[in-house]
Tab-separated table of C-alpha atoms in Angstrom:
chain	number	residue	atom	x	y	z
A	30	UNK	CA	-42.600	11.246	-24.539
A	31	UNK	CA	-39.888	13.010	-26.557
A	32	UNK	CA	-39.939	17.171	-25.173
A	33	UNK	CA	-38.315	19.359	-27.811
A	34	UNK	CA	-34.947	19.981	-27.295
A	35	UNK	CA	-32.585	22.250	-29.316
A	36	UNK	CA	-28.752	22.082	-27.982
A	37	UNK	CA	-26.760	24.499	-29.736
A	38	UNK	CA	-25.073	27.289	-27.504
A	39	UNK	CA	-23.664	24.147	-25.743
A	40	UNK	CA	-22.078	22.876	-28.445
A	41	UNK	CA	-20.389	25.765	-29.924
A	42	UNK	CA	-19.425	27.390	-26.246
A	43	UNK	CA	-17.429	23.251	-25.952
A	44	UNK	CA	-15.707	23.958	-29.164
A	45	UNK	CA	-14.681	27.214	-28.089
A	46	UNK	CA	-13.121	25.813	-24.585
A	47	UNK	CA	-11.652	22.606	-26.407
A	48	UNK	CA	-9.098	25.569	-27.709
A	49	UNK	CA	-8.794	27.045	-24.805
A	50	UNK	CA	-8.901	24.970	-21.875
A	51	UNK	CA	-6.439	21.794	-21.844
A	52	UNK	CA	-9.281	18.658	-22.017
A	53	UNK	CA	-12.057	21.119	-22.149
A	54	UNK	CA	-13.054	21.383	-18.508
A	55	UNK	CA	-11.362	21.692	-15.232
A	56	UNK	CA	-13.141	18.532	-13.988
A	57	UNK	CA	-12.555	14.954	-16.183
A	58	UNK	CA	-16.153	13.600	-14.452
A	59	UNK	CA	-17.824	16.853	-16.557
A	60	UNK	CA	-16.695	16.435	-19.778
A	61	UNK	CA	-19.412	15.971	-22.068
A	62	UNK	CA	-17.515	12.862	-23.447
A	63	UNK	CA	-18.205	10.831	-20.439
A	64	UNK	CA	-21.980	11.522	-21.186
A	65	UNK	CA	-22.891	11.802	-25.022
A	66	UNK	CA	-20.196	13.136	-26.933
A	67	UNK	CA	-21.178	15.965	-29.482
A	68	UNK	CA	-24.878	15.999	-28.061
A	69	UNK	CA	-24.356	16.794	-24.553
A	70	UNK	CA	-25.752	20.274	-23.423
A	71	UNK	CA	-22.402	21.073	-21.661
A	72	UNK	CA	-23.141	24.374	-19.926
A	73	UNK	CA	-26.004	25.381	-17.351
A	74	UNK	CA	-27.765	28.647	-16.932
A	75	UNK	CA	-29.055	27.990	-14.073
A	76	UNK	CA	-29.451	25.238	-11.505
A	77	UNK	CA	-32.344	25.024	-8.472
A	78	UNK	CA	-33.231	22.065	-6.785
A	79	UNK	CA	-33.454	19.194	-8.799
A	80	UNK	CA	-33.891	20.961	-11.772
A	81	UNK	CA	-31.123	21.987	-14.534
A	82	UNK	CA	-31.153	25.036	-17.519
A	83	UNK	CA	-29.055	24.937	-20.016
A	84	UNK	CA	-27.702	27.773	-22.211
A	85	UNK	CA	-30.116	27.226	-24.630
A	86	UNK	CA	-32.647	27.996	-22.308
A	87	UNK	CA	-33.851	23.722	-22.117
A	88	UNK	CA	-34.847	22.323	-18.681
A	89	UNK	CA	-33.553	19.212	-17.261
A	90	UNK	CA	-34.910	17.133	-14.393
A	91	UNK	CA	-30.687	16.099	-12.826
A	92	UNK	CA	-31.413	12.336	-12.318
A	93	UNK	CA	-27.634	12.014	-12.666
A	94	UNK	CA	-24.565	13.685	-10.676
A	95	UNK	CA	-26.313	16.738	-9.306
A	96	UNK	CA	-22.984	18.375	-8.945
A	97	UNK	CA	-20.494	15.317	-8.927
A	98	UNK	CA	-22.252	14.558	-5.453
A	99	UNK	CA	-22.044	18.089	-4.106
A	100	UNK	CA	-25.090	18.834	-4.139
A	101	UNK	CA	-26.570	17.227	-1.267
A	102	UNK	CA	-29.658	19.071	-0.269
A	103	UNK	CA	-30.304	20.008	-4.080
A	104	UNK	CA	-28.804	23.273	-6.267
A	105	UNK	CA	-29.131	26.760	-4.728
A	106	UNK	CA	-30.212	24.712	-0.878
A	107	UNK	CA	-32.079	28.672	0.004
A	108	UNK	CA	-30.931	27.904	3.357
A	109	UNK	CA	-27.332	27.510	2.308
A	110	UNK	CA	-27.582	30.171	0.366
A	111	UNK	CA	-28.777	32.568	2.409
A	112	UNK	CA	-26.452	31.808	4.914
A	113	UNK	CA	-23.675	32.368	2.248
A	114	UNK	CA	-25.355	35.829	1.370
A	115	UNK	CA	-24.664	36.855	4.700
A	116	UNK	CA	-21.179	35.826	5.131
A	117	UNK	CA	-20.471	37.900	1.105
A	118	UNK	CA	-22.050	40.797	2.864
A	119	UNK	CA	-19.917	40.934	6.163
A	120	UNK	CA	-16.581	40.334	3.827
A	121	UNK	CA	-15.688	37.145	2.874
A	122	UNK	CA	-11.982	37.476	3.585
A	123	UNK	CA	-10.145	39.568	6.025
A	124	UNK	CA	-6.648	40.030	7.378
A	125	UNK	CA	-8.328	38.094	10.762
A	126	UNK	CA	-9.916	34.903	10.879
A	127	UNK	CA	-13.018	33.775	10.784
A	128	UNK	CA	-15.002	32.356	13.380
A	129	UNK	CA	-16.578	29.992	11.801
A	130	UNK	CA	-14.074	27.712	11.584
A	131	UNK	CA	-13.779	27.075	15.148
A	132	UNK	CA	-17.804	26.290	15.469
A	133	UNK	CA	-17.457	24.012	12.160
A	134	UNK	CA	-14.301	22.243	14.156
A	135	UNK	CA	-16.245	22.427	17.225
A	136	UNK	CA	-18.979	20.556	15.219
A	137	UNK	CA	-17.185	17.470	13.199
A	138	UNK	CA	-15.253	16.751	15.980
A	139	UNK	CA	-18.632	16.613	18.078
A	140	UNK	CA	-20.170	14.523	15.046
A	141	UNK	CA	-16.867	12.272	15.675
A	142	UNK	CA	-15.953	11.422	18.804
A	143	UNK	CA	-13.041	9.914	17.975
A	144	UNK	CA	-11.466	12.746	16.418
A	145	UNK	CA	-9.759	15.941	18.256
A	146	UNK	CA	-8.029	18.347	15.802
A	147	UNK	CA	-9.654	20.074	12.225
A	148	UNK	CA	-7.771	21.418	9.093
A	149	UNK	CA	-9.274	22.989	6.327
A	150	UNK	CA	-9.267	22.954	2.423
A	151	UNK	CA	-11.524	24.021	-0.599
A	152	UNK	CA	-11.292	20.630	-1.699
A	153	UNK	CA	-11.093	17.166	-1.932
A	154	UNK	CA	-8.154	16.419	-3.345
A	155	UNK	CA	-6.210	19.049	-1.685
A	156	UNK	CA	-7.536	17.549	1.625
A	157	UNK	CA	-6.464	13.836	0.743
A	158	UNK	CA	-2.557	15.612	0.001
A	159	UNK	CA	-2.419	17.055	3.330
A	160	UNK	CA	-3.374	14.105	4.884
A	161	UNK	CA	-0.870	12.123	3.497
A	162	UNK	CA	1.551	15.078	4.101
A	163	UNK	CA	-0.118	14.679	7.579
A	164	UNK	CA	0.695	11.190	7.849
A	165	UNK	CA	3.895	11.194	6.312
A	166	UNK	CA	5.277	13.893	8.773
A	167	UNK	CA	3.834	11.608	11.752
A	168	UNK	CA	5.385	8.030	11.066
A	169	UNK	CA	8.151	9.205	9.100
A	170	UNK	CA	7.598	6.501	5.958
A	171	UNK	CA	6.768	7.908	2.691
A	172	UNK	CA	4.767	4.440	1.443
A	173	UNK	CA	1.025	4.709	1.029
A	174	UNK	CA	-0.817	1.338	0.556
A	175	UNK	CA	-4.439	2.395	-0.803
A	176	UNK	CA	-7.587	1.067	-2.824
A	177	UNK	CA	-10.262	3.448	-3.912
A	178	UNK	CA	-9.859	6.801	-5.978
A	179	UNK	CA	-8.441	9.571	-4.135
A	180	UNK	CA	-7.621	12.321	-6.568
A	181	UNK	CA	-5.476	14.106	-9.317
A	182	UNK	CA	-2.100	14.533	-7.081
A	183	UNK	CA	1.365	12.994	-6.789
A	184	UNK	CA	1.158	11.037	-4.217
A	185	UNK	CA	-2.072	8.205	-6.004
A	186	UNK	CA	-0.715	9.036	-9.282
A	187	UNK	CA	2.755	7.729	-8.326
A	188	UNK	CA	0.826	4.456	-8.292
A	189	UNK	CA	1.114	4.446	-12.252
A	190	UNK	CA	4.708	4.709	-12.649
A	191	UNK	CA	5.235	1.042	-11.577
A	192	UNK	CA	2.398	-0.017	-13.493
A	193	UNK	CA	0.153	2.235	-16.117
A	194	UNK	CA	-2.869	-0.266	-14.843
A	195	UNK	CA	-2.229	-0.095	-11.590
A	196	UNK	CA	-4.926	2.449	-10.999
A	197	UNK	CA	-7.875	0.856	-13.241
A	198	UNK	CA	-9.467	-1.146	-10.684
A	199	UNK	CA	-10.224	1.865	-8.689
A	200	UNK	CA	-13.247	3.903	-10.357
A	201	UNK	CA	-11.227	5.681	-12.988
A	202	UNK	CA	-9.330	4.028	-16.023
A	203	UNK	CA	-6.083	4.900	-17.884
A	204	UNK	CA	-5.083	7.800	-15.562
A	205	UNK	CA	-1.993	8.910	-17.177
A	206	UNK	CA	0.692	9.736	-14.926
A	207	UNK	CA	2.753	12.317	-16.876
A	208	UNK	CA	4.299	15.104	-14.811
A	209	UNK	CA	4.940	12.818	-11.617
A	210	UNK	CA	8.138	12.602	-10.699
A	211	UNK	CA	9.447	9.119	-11.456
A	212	UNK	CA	11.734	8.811	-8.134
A	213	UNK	CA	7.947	8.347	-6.385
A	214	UNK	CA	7.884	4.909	-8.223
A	215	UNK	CA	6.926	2.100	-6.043
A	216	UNK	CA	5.816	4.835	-2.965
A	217	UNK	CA	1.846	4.274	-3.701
A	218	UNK	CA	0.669	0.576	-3.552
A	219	UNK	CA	-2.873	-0.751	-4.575
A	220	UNK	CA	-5.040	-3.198	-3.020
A	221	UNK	CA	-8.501	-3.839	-3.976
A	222	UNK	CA	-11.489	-3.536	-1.612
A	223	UNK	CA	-12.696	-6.472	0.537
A	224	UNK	CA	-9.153	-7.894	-0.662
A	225	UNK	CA	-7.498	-8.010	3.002
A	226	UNK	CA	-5.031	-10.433	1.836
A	227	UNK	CA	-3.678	-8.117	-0.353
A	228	UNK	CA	-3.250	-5.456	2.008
A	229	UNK	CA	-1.213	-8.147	3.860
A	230	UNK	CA	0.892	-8.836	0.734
A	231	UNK	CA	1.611	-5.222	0.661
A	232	UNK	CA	2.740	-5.333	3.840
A	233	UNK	CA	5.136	-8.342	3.966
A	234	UNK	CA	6.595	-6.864	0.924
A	235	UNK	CA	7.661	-3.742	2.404
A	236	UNK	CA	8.489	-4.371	6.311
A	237	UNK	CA	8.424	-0.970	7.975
A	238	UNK	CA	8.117	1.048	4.956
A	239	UNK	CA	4.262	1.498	4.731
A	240	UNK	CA	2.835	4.545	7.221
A	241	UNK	CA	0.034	5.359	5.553
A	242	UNK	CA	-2.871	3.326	4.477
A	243	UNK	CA	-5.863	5.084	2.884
A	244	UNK	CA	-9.126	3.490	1.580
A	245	UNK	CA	-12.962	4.401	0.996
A	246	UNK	CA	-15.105	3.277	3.360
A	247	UNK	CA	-17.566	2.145	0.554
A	248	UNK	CA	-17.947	2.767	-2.578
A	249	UNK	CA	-20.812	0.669	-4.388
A	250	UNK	CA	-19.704	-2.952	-2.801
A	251	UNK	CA	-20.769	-3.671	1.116
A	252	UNK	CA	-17.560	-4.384	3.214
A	253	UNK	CA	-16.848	-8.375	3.925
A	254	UNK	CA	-17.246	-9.646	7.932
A	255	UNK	CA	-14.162	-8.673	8.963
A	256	UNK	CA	-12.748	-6.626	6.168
A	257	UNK	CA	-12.917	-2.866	7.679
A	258	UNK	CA	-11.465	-4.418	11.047
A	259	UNK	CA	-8.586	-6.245	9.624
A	260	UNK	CA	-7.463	-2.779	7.855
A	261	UNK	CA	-7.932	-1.140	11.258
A	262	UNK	CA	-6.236	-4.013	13.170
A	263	UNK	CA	-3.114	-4.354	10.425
A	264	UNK	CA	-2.913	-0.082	10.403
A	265	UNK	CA	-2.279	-0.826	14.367
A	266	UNK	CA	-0.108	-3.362	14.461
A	267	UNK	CA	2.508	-1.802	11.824
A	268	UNK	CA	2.247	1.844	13.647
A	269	UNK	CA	0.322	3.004	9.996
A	270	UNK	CA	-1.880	6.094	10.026
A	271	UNK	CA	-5.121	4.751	9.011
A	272	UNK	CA	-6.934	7.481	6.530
A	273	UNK	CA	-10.571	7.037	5.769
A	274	UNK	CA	-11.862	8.996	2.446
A	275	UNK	CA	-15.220	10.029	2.984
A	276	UNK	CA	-15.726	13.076	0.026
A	277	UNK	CA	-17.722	10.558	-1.588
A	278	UNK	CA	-20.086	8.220	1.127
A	279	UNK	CA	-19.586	11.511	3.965
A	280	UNK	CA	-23.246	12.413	5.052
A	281	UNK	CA	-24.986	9.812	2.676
A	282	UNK	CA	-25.357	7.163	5.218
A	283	UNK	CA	-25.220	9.040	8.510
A	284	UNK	CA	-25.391	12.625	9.787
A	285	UNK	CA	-21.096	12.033	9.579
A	286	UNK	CA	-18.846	9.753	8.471
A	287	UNK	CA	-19.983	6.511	6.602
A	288	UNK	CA	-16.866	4.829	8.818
A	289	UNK	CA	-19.425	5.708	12.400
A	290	UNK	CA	-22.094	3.161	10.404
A	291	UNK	CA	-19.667	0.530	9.796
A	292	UNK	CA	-17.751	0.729	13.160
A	293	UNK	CA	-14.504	1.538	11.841
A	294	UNK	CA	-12.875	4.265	13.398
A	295	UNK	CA	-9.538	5.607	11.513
A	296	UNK	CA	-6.862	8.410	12.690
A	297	UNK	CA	-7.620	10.579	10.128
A	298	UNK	CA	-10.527	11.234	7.624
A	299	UNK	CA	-11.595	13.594	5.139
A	300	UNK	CA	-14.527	15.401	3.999
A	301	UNK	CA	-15.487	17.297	0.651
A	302	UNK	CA	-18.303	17.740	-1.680
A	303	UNK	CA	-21.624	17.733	0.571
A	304	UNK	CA	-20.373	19.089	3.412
A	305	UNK	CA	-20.846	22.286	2.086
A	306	UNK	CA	-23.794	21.580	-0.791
A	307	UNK	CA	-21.459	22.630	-3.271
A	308	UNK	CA	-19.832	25.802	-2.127
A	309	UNK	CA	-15.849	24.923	-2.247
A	310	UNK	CA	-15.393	23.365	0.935
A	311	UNK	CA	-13.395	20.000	2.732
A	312	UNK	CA	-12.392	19.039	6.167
A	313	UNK	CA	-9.438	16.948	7.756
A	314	UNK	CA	-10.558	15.569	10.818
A	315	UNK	CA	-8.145	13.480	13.058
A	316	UNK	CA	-6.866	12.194	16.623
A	317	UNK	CA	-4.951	14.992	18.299
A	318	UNK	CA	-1.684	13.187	18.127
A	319	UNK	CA	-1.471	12.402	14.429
A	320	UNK	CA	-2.828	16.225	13.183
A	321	UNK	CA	-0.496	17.900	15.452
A	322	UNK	CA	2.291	16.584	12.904
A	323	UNK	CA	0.915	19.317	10.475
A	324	UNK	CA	2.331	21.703	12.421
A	325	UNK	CA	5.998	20.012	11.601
A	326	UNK	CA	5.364	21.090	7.939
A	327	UNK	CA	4.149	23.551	5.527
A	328	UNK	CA	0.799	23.603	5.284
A	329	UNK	CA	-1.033	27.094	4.251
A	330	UNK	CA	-3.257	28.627	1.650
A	331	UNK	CA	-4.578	31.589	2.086
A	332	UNK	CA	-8.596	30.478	0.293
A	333	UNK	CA	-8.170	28.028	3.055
A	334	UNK	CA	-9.004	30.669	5.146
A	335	UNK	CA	-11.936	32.477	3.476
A	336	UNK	CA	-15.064	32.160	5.109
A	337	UNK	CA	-18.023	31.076	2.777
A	338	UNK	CA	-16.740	27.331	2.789
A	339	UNK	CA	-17.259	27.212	6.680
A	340	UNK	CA	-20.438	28.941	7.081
A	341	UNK	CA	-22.206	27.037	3.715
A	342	UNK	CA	-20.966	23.920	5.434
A	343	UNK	CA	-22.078	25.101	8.965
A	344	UNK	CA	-25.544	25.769	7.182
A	345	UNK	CA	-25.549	22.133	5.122
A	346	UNK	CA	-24.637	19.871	8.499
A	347	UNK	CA	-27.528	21.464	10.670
A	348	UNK	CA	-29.903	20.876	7.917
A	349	UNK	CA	-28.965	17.522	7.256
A	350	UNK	CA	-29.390	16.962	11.068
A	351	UNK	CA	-32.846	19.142	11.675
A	352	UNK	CA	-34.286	17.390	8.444
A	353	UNK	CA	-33.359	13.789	8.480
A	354	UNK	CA	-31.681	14.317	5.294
A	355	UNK	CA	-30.113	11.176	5.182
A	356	UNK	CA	-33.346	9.203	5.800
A	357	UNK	CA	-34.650	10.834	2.786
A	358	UNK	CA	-31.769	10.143	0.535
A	359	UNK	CA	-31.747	6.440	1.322
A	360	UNK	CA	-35.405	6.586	0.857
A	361	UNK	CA	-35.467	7.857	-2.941
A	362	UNK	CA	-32.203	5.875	-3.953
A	363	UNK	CA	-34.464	2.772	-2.821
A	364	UNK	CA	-37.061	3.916	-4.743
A	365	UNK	CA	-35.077	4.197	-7.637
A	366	UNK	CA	-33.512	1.149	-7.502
A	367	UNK	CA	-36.520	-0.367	-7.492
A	368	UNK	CA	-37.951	1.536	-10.703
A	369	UNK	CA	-35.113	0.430	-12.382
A	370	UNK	CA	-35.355	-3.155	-11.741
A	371	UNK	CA	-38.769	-3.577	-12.231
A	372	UNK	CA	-38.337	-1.578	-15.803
A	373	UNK	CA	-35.428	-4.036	-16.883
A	374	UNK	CA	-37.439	-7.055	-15.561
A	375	UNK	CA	-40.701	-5.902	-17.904
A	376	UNK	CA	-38.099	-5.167	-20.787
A	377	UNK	CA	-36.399	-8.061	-20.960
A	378	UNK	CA	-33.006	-5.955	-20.247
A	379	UNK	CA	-30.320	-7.623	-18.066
A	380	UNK	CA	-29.137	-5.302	-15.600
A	381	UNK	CA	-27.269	-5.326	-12.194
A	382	UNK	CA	-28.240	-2.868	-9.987
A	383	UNK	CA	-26.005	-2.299	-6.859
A	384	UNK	CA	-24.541	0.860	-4.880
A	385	UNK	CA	-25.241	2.501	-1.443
A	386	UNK	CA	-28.999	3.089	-1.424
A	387	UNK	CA	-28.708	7.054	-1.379
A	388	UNK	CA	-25.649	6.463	-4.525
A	389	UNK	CA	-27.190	4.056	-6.607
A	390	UNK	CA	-26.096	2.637	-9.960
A	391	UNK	CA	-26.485	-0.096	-12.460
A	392	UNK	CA	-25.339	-1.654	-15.254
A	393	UNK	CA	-26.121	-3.006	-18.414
A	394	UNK	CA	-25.320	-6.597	-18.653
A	395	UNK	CA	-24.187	-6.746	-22.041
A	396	UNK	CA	-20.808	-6.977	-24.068
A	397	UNK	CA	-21.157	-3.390	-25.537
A	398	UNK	CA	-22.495	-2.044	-22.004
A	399	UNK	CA	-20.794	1.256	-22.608
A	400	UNK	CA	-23.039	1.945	-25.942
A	401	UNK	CA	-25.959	1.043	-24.512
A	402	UNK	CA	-25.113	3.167	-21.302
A	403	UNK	CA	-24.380	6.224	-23.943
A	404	UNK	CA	-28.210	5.486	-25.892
A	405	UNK	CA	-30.043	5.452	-22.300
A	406	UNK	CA	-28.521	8.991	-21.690
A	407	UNK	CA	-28.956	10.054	-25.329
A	408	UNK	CA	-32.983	9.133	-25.319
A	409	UNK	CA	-33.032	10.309	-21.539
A	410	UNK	CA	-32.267	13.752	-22.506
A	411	UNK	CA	-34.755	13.919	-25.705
A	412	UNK	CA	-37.424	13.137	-22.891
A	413	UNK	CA	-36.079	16.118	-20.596
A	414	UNK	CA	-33.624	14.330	-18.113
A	415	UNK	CA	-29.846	14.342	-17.260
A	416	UNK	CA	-29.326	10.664	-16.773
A	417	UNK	CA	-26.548	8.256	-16.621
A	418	UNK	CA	-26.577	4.876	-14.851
A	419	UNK	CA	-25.333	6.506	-11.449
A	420	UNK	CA	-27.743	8.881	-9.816
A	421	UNK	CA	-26.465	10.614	-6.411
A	422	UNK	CA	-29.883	11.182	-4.534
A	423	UNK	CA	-30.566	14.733	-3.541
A	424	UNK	CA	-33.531	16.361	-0.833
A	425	UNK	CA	-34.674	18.272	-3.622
A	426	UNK	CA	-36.232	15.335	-5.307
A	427	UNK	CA	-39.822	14.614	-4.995
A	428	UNK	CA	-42.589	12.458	-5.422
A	429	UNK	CA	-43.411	14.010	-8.687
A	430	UNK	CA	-39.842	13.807	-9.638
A	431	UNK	CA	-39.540	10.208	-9.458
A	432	UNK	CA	-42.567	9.551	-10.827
A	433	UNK	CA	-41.461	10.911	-13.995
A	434	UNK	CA	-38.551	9.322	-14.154
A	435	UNK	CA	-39.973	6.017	-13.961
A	436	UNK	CA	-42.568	6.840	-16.980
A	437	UNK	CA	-39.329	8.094	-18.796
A	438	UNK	CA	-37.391	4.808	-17.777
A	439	UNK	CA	-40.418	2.217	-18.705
A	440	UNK	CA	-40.134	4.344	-22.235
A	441	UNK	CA	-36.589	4.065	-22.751
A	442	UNK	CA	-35.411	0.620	-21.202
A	443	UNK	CA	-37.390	-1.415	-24.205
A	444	UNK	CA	-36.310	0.842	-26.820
A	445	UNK	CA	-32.527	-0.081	-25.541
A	446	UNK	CA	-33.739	-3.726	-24.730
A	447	UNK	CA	-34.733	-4.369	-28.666
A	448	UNK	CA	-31.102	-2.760	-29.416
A	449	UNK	CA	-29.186	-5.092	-27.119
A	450	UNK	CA	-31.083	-7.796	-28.921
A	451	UNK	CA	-31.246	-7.429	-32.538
A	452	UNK	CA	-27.428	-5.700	-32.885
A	453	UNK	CA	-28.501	-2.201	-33.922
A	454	UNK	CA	-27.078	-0.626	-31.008
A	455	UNK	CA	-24.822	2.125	-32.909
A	456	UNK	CA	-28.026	2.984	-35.735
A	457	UNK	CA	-29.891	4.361	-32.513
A	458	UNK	CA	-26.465	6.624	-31.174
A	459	UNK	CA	-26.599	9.730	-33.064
A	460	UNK	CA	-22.659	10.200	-32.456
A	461	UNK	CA	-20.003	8.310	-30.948
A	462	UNK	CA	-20.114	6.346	-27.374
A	463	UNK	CA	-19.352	7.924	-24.154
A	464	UNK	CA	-15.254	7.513	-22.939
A	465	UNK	CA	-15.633	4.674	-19.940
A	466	UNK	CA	-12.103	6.700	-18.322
A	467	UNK	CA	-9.004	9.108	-18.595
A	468	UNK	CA	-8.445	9.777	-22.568
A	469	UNK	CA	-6.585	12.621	-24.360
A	470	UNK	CA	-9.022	14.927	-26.441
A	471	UNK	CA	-7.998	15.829	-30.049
């Protein structure tokens, strides 16, 4: 059932920013034209648990993002929060250091055995630079063979100047390179996941020049027998720093690293996003004799030294671990799945569901996907939800929550299944369909 739903604040305050703010927000997967351009509500009020206010004073149920993925425990965790509180009252910053960082070392590196030595940043893509600064400083070879996304810096754009496509196979399309310095041509080289053969092609190519490989451990696909191991084994036998990129599957699987469930175990790996439910916050874990190579380079900031990232993440980790988080996550991303599937199935709408169970996702399996993608969120919202076709599981949702996401879902999915079917896709949109990637706004 449609809730009334005014969205106007939103709008104007996106207008306003489009003027002052190069492509409108500071992060691409937030712009309201990857959602429902000209009808998305943009700007929150306020954010607790699974729930969402916008400016206009409406109130969402986040079945999407819930922070890009931050958001781990839900918005405003109290726990999290109050352990922040405390940290803003005893000064957040000092000329000394804060202690915290030693127990939150002290902690990942008792999470992962494997690992000896911590470095910190406030976020993920500053943590995937420094360690490939990390790497590069320990073997000495500037080439970086990769698959996955990995960020917004030099080092994965550079994989764009040999090829403007080289980078569309690996979540985000038609990242434009502009800016990177055209002498790192041919220093960042793509291979696709489960695609060990192309690793090795990589690798034959350039004898002795690669030093760094860096992949996902998942992403929505489950690794191949003997995928993860032949990356490990080929990292080993060509004296390459194996980095694992976990700001994305980190705590969603396990208490740690979504590499200790699949056996893999790399020389360095990062952490971002929920570590710290969504206070600015990421980790470079690593074996002692690879991370002692930052010390051979520059490698400072002072925010990296502040302490509310450490103590929210502190706070997040022992939660995760005294409330079986993760079992819960897993838990409702099944659940969804399974709504989903069985509202397709009773709609007559092809769809292919797939994903990590606490990082689900599906898609429409139709030749105009991306409108009928942009009508599920458009008639999600008039029914009081912030939905897409990903949904990053949180432990704020409940019972209750999911329940009325399913009536919304058994609503919708016909509605969009009599579209797909008769043509009249674009008479349902009330403005133009979502960007699928990277675009330059007018």
């Amino acid at each position: 059932m449609n809730q009334r739903i005014e969205i106007k604040s939103g709008l104007q305050l996106y207008a306003r920013a489009k003027k002052l703010i190069p492509g409108g927000t500071q992060l691409l997967s937030k712009r309201p034209e990857m959602f429902l351009p000209e009808h998305w509500p943009s700007y929150y009020s306020k954010a607790l648990g699974a729930e969402v206010w916008d400016i206009d004073g409406n109130k969402f149920l986040d079945m999407s993002y819930n922070g890009i993925g931050a958001c781990i425990l839900g918005h405003a965790d109290p726990d999290v929060n109050a352990a922040v509180h405390t940290a803003v009252d005893s000064g957040s910053v000092s000329t000394l250091n804060c202690p915290e960082e030693v127990e939150l070392a002290e902690l990942l590196c008792q999470v992962h055995p494997w690992a000896g030595m911590v470095r910190y940043a406030r976020s993920g893509g500053e943590a995937m630079a420094i360690a490939v600064r990390i790497s590069r400083a320990h073997t000495g070879r500037d080439k970086v063979a990769f698959c996955g996304y990995h960020g917004w810096h030099d080092w994965y754009l550079a994989a764009n100047l040999t090829s403007n496509s080289a980078l569309d196979g690996h979540l985000l399309y038609g990242l434009n390179p502009a800016g990177v310095p055209r002498n790192l041509e041919g220093t960042t080289l793509p291979f696709h996941y489960n695609d060990l053969e192309g690793l090795k092609r990589i690798v034959e190519s350039n004898p002795s020049e690669i030093g760094t490989i860096v992949m996902e451990p998942i992403r929505s696909t489950e690794p191949e027998s003997g995928f993860l191991s032949g990356v490990r084994e080929i990292a080993h036998e060509i004296g390459a720093v194996l980095i694992i990129d976990e700001i994305t599957a980190g705590f969603r699987l396990t208490d740690g690293g979504a590499h200790l469930v699949y056996g893999i175990t790399p020389d360095l790996a990062i952490f971002a996003k929920a570590i710290s439910n969504g206070y600015p916050m990421a980790a470079v874990i690593g074996r002692p004799e690879v991370m002692e190579s930052a010390q051979d380079s520059f490698i400072s900031s002072t925010s990296w030294s502040e302490r509310i990232g450490p103590v929210a993440a502190l706070a997040t980790l022992n939660k995760l671990k005294r409330e079986n988080v993760v079992q819960r996550l897993i838990h409702i991303g099944n659940q969804v799945k399974v709504a989903w599937t069985e509202a397709a199935d009773n709609a007559e709408l092809p769809i292919t569901v797939s994903g990590i169970s606490s990082m689900p996702h599906f898609e429409f399996d139709h030749s105009d996907s991306r409108s009928l993608s942009t009508l599920f969120t458009q008639l999600m919202l008039d029914r009081g939800f912030l939905a897409t076709t990903s949904f990053y599981t949180t432990f704020a949702h409940n019972a209750s929550h999911l329940e009325h996401y399913s009536t919304a879902i058994n609503e919708v999915f016909p509605i969009i299944g009599e579209a797909a079917h008769s043509g009249n896709i674009q008479t349902l949109l009330k403005g133009p369909v979502a960007h699928s990637g990277f675009q330059r706004l007018a």
